[in-house]
Short mmCIF file of C-alpha atoms in Angstrom, two decimals:
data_model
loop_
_atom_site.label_atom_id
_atom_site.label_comp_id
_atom_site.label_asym_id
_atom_site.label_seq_id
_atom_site.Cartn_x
_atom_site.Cartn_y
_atom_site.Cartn_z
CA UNK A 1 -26.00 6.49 7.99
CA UNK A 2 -22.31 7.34 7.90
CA UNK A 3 -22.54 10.94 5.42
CA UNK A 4 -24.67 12.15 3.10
CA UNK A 5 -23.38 13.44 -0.26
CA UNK A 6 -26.47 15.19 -1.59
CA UNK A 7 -26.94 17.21 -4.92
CA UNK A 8 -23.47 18.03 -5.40
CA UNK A 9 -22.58 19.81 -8.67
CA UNK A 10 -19.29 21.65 -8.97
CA UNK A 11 -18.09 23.86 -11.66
CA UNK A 12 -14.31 25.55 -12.55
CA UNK A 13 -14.07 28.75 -14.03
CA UNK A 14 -11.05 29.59 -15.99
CA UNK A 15 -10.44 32.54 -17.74
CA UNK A 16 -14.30 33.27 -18.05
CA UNK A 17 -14.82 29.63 -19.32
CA UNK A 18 -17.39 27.72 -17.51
CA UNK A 19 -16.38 23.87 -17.22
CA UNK A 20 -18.98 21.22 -15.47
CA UNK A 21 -16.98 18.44 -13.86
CA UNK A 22 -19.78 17.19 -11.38
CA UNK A 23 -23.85 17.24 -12.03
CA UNK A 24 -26.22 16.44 -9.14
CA UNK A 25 -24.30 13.06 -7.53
CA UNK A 26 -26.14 11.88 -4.42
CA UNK A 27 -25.41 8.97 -2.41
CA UNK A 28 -25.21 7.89 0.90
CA UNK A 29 -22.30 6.24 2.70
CA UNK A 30 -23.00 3.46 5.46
CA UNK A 31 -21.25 1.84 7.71
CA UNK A 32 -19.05 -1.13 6.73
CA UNK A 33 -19.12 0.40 3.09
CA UNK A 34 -16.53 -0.05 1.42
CA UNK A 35 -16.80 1.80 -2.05
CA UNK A 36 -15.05 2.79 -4.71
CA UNK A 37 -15.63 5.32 -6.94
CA UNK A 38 -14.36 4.44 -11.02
CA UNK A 39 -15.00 6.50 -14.25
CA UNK A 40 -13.14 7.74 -16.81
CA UNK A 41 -10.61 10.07 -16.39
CA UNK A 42 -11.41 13.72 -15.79
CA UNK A 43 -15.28 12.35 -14.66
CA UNK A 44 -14.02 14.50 -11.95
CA UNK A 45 -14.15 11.70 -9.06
CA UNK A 46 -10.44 12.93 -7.58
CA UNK A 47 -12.80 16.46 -7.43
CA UNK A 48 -15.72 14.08 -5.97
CA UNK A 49 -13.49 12.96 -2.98
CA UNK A 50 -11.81 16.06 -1.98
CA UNK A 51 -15.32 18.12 -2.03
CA UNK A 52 -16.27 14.61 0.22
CA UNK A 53 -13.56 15.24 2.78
CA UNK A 54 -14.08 19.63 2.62
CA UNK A 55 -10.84 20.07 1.12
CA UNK A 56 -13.34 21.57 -1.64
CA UNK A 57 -16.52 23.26 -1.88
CA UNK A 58 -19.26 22.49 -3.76
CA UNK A 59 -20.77 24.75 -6.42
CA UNK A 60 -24.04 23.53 -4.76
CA UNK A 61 -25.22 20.98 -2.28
CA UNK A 62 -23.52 19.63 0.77
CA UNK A 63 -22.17 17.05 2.57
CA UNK A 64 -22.81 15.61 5.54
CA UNK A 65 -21.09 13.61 7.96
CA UNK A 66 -23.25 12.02 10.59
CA UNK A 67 -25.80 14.68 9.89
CA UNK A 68 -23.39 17.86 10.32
CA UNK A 69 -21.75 19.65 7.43
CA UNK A 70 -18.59 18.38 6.68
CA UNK A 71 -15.61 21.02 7.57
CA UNK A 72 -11.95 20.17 6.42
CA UNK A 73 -10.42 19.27 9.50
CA UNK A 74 -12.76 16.70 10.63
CA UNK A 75 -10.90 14.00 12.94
CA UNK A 76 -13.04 11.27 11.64
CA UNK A 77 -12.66 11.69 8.38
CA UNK A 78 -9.16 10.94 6.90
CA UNK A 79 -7.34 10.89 3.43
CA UNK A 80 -4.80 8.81 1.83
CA UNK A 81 -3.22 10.13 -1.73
CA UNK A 82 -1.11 9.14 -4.45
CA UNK A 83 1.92 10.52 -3.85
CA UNK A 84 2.08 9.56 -0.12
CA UNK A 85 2.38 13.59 0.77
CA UNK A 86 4.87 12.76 3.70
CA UNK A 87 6.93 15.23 4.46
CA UNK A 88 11.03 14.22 3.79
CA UNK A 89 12.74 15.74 6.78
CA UNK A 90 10.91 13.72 9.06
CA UNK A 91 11.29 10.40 9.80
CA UNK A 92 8.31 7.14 9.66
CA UNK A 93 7.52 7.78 13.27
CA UNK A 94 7.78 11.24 12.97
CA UNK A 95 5.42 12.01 10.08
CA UNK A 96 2.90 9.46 12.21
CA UNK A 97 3.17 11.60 15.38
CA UNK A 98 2.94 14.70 13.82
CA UNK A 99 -0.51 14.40 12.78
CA UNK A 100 -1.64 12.89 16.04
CA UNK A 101 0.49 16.07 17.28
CA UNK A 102 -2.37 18.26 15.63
CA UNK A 103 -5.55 15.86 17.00
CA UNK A 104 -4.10 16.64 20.42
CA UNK A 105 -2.78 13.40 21.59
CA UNK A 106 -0.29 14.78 23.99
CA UNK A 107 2.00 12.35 25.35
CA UNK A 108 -0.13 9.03 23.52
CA UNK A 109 1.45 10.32 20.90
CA UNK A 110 3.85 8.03 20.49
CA UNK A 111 2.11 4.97 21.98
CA UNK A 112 -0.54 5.23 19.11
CA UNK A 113 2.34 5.64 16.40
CA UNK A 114 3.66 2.61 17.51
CA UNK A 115 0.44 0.85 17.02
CA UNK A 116 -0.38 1.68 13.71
CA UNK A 117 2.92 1.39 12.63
CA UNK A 118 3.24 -2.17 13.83
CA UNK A 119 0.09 -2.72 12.38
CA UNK A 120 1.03 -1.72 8.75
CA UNK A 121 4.11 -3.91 9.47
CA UNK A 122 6.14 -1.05 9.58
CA UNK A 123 8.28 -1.94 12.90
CA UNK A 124 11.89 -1.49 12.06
CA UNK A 125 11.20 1.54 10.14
CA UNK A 126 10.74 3.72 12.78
CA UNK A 127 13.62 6.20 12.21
CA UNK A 128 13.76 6.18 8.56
CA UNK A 129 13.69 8.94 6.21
CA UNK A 130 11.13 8.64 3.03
CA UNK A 131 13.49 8.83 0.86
CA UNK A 132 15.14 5.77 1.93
CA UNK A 133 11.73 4.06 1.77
CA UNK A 134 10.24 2.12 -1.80
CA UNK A 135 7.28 3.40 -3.03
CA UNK A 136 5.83 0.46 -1.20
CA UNK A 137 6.95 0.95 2.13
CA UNK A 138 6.03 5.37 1.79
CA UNK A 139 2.05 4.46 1.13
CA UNK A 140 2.57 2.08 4.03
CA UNK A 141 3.55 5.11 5.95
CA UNK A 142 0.29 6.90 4.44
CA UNK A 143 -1.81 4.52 5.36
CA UNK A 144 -0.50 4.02 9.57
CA UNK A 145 -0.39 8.17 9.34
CA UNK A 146 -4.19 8.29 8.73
CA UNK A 147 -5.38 5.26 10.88
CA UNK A 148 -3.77 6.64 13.20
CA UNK A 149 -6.03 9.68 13.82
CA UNK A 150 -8.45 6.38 13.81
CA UNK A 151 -11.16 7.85 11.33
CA UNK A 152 -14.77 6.52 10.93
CA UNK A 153 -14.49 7.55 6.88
CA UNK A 154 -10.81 6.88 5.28
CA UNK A 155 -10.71 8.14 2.21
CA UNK A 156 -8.47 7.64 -0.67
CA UNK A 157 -7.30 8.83 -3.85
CA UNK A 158 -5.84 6.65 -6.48
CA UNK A 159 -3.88 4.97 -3.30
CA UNK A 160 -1.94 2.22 -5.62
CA UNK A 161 -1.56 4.03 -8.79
CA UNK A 162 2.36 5.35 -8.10
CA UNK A 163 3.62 1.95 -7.07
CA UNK A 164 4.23 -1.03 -9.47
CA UNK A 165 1.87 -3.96 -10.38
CA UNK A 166 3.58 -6.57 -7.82
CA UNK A 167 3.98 -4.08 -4.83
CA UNK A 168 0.29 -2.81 -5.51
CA UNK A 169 -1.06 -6.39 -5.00
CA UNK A 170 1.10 -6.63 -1.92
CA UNK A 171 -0.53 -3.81 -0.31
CA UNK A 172 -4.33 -4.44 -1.68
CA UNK A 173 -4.53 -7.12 -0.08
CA UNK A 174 -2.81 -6.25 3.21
CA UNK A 175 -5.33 -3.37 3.17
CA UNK A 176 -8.07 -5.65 3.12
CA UNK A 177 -6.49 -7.73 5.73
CA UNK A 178 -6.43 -4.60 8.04
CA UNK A 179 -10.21 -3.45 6.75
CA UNK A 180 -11.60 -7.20 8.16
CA UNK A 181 -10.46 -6.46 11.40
CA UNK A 182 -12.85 -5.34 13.24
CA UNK A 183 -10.76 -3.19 16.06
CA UNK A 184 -9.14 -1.64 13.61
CA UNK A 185 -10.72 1.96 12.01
CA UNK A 186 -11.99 2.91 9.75
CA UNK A 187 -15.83 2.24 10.02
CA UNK A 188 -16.58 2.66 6.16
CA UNK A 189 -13.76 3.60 3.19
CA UNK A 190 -14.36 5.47 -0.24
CA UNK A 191 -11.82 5.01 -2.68
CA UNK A 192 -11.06 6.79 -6.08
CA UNK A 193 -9.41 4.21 -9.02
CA UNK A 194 -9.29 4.38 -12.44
CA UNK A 195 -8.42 0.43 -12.62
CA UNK A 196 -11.50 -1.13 -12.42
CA UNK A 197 -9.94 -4.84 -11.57
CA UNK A 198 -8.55 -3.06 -8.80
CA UNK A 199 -12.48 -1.54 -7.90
CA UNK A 200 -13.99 -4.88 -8.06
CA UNK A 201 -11.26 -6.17 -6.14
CA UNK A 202 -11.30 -4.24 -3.23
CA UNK A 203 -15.06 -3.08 -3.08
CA UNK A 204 -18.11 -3.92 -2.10
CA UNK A 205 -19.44 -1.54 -3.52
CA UNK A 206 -19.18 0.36 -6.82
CA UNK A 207 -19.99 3.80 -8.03
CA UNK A 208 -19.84 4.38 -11.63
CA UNK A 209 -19.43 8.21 -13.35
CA UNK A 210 -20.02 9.26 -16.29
CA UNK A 211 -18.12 11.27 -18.46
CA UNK A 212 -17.50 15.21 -17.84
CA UNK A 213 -19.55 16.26 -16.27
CA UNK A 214 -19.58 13.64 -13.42
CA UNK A 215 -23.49 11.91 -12.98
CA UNK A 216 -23.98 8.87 -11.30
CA UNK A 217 -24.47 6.51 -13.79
CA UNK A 218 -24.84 3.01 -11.76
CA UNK A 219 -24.51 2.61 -7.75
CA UNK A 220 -23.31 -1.36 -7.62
CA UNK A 221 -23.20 -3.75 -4.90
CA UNK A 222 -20.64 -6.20 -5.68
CA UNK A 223 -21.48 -9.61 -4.31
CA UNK A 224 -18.58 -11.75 -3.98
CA UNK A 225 -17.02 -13.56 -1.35
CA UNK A 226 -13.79 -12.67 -0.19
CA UNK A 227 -10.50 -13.03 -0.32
CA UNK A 228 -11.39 -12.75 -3.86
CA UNK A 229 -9.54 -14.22 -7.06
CA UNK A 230 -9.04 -12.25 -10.29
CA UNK A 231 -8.58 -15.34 -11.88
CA UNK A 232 -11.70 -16.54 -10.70
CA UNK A 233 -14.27 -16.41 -13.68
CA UNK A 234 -17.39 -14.54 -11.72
CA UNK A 235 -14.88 -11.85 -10.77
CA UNK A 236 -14.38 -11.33 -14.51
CA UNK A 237 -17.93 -11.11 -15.01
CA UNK A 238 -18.03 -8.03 -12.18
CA UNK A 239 -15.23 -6.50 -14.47
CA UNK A 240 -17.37 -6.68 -17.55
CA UNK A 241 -20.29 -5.71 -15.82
CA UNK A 242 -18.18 -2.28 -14.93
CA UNK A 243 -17.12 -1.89 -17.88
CA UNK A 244 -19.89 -2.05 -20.26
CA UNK A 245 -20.97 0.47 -17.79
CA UNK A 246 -18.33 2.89 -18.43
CA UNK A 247 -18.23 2.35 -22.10
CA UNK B 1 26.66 -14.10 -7.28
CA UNK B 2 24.00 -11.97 -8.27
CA UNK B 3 21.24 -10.71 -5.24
CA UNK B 4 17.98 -9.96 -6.85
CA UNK B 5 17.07 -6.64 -6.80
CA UNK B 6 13.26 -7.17 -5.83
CA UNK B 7 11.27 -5.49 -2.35
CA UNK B 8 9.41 -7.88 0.43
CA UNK B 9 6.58 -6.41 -1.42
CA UNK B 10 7.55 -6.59 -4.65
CA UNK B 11 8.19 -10.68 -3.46
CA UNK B 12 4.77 -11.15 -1.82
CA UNK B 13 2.74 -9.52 -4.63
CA UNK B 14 4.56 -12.32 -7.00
CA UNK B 15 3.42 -15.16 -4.95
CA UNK B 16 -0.05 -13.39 -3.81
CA UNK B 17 -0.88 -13.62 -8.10
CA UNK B 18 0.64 -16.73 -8.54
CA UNK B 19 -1.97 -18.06 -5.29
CA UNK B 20 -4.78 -16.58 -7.16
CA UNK B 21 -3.59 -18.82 -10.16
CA UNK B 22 -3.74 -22.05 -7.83
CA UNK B 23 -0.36 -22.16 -6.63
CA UNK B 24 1.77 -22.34 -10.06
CA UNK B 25 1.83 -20.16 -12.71
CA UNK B 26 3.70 -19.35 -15.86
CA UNK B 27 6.50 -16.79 -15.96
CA UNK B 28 5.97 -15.50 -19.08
CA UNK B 29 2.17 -15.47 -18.70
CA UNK B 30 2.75 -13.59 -15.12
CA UNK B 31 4.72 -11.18 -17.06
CA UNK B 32 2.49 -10.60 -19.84
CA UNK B 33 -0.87 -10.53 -17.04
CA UNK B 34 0.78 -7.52 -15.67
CA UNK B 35 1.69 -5.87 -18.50
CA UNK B 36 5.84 -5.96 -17.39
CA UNK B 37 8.28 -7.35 -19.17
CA UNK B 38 9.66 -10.74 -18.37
CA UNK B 39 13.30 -8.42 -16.66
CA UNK B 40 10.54 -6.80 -14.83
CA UNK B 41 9.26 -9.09 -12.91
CA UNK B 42 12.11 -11.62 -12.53
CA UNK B 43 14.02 -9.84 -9.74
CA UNK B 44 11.06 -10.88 -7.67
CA UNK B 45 10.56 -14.19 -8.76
CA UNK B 46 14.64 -14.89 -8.22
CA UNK B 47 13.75 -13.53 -4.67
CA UNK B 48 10.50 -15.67 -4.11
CA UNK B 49 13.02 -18.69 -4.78
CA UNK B 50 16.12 -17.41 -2.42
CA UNK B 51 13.70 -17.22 0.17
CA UNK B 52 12.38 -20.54 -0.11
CA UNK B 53 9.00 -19.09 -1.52
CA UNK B 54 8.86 -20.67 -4.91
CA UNK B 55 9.90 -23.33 -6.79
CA UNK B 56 10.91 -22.83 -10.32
CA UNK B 57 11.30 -25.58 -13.14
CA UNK B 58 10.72 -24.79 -16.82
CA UNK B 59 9.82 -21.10 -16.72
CA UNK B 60 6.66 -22.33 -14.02
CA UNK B 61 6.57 -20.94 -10.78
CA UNK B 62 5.21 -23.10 -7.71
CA UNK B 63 4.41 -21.71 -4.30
CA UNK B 64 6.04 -24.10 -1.41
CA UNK B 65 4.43 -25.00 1.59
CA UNK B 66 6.25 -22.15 3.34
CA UNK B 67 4.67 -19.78 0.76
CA UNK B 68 0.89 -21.14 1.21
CA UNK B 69 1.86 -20.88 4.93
CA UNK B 70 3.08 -16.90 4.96
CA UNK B 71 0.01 -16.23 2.69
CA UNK B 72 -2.54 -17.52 5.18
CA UNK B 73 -1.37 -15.32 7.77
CA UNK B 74 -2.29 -11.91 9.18
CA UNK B 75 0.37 -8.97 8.43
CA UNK B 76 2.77 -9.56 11.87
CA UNK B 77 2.97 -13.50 11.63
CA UNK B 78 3.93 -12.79 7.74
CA UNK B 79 7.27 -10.68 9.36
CA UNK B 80 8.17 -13.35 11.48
CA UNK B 81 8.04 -15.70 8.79
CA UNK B 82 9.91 -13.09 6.59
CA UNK B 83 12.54 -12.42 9.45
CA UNK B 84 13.23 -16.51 9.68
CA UNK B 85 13.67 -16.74 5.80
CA UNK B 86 15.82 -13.11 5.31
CA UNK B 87 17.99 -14.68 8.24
CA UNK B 88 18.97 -17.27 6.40
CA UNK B 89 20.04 -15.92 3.46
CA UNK B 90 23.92 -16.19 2.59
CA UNK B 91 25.42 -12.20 2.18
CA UNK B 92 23.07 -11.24 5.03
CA UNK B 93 24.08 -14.42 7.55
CA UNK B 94 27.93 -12.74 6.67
CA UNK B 95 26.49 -9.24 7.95
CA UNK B 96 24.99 -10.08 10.58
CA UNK B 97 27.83 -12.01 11.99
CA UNK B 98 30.15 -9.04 10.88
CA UNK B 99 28.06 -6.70 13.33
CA UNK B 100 28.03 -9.06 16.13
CA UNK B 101 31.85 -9.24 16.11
CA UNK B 102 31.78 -5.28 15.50
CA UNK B 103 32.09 -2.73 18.18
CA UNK B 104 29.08 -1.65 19.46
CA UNK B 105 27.37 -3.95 16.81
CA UNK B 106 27.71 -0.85 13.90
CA UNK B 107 29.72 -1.27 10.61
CA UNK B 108 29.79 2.03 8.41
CA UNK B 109 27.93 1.98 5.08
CA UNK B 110 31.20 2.45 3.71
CA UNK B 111 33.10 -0.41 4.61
CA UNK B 112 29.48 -2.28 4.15
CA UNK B 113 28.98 -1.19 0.77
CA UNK B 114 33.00 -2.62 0.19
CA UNK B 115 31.91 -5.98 1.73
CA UNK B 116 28.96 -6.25 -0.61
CA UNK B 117 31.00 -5.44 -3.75
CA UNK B 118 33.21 -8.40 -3.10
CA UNK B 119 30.29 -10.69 -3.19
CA UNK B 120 28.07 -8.99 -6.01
CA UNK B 121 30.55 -7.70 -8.80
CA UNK B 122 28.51 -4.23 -9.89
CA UNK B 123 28.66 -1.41 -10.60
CA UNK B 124 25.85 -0.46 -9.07
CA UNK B 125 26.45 -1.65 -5.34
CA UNK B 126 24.52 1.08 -3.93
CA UNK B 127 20.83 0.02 -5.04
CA UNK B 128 21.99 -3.68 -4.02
CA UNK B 129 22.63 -1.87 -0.55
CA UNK B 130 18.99 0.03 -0.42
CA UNK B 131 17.62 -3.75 -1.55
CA UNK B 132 19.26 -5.53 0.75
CA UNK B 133 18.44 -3.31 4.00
CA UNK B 134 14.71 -2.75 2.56
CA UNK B 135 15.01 -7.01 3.34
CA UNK B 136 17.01 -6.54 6.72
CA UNK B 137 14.66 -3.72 7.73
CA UNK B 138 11.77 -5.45 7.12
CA UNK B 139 12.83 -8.60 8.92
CA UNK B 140 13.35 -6.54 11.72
CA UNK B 141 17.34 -7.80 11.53
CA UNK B 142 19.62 -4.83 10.54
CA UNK B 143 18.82 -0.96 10.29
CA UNK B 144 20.51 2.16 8.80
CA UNK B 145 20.87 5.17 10.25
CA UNK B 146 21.38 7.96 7.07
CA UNK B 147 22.29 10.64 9.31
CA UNK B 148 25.58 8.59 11.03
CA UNK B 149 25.98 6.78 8.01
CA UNK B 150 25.77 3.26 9.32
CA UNK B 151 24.41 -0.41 9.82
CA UNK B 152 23.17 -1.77 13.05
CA UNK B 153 21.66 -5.02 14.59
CA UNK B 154 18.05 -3.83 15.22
CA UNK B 155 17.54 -5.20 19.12
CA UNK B 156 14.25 -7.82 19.27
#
């Protein structure tokens, strides 16, 4: 067993108002999982994932990664958002090494930069600013930024949402092309999305929330082959299935 | 002449779908599958067919043996296949033999941006400059340094 999520609840409290946006969700992450986490919006699964990480606490319960509480700057465990988060004045390579900077990589540095960024297909983009990069080409940069701090648990938020439909496919499936190599981390990946095509497309396994606040309403194991087809007509019975599971 | 104004990604996601349709696939139905609008999403499909990816006749879209190929492969065979295809592409066979005859292989973005509006008549040449070195860049061809201001042959 990878981590533990067990009896998490978490409530906000603004301006003396008490609001529930997660009830009791327990689960277990293994290794090779890769899961994704759907639900409508404000089920409070962005919430879910950044309490899973320690970028939040819990109201109660605790996480645990390979059987230790989970503290927010775990090497293992690594996050990918929405907005990229890279930061402008530095350049591809730069925003790479300057997280490996922080793990204490010394003079690998570099070397280890250069590998993830090759392996994102980034190689010729090496001294670029973000804002000369497509939205395409900046989550590209997320995604060789956290690999490279080669974590057993990647997690990400809503990784596909800013970019357009054509670009998003581009990089799904690159994703999954990097997630069936075997050298390459992470060990296991939990992934927020509010596009369930997207969910059954990438997972292989599905966890469903409920409404506000956030219970576990169906813990799926989604068994198709892969490279999967959307247009292929058991895949659209997985989407139902999800579905009539959120509705 | 008109370059389309589509990414490598943008023009890999177009023939990844159209693949998961069995190799040809309506434009119109693309479009309406992805919820764009038909100006949406033809940039990329005028870019599948400059690089040799597609096939259009009557509004269909067919992948070409060179598509099928790219699509098989893992992500670093896909940017040799990319660099091949991008190197043969009119406007950016013209720059690339304008920077080998250049000193010190570099051409400022000015007098590149001057060059392109002779061959694309816009207004807009400077998104049909970010398009076309978001191509060079990623066929590991020509780069641009923001900070000097200028093109260069990116060394193999």
């Amino acid at each position: 067993m990878l981590a533990e999520i067990k009896n998490i609840s978490k409530t906000f409290e603004s301006d003396g108002n008490k609001i529930q946006v997660l009830d009791n969700i327990n689960f277990t992450v293994e290794d090779n999982d890769f899961i994704c986490i759907v639900g409508p919006s404000g089920c409070g699964k962005s919430t879910l994932l950044r309490i899973i990480v320690g970028l939040e606490k819990p109201t109660s319960g605790e996480v645990l990664f390979k059987g230790e509480v989970i503290a927010p700057d775990n090497p293992k465990v690594a996050m990918v958002f929405q907005n990229f988060a890279l930061f402008p004045w530095l350049t591809v390579k730069e925003n790479i090494e300057l997280v490996l900077e922080s793990k204490k990589y010394g003079e690998e540095a570099e070397k280890v930069a250069c590998k993830y960024i090759r392996a994102v297909g980034l190689d010729g983009f090496e001294r670029v600013y973000p804002r000369e990069l497509s939205g395409g080409m900046k989550q590209r940069v997320g995604f060789a930024r956290e690999l490279a701090v080669e974590p057993v648990l990647l997690c990400m938020d809503e990784p596909f949402s800013s970019l357009d439909a054509l670009t998003s496919q581009n990089l799904k499936d690159e994703l999954l092309m990097l997630w069936a190599e075997v050298s390459m981390p992470p060990d296991a990946v939990i992934m927020v999305t509010h596009n369930v095509e997207e969910a059954v497309y990438m997972a292989n396994r599905i966890i469903i929330l409920s409404p506000r606040p956030g219970k576990i309403v169906a813990d799926l194991k989604i068994e198709l082959e892969r490279p999967r087809n959307r247009k292929d007509p058991e895949f659209y019975r997985w989407v139902d299935k999800v579905y009539s599971l959120i509705v | 002449m008109i370059f389309p104004k589509a990414t490598i990604s943008e023009i890999i996601g177009l023939l990844e779908v159209v693949n998961d349709s069995g190799g040809i696939e309506d434009a119109a139905r693309l479009a309406a599958d992805f919820d764009l609008e038909l100006d949406e999403i033809l940039p990329s499909i005028d870019g599948a067919e400059l690089l040799g990816f597609v096939s259009v006749t009557d509004g269909n879209i067919e992948l070409t043996e060179d598509a099928r190929n790219l699509l098989e492969t893992g992500i670093r065979d896909r940017k040799k296949i990319i660099r091949d295809k991008v190197a043969g592409v009119g406007i950016i066979k013209e720059l690339t033999s304008m920077l080998m005859e250049s000193d010190e292989r570099k051409i400022s973005k000015k007098e590149t941006l001057k060059f392109l509006q002779d061959k694309i008549a816009t207004a807009d040449i400077e998104s049909y400059f970010r398009i076309i070195i978001n191509w060079t860049r990623h066929a590991g061809l020509i780069g641009y340094n923001s900070d000097s201001e200028e093109i260069c042959l990116i060394s193999k």
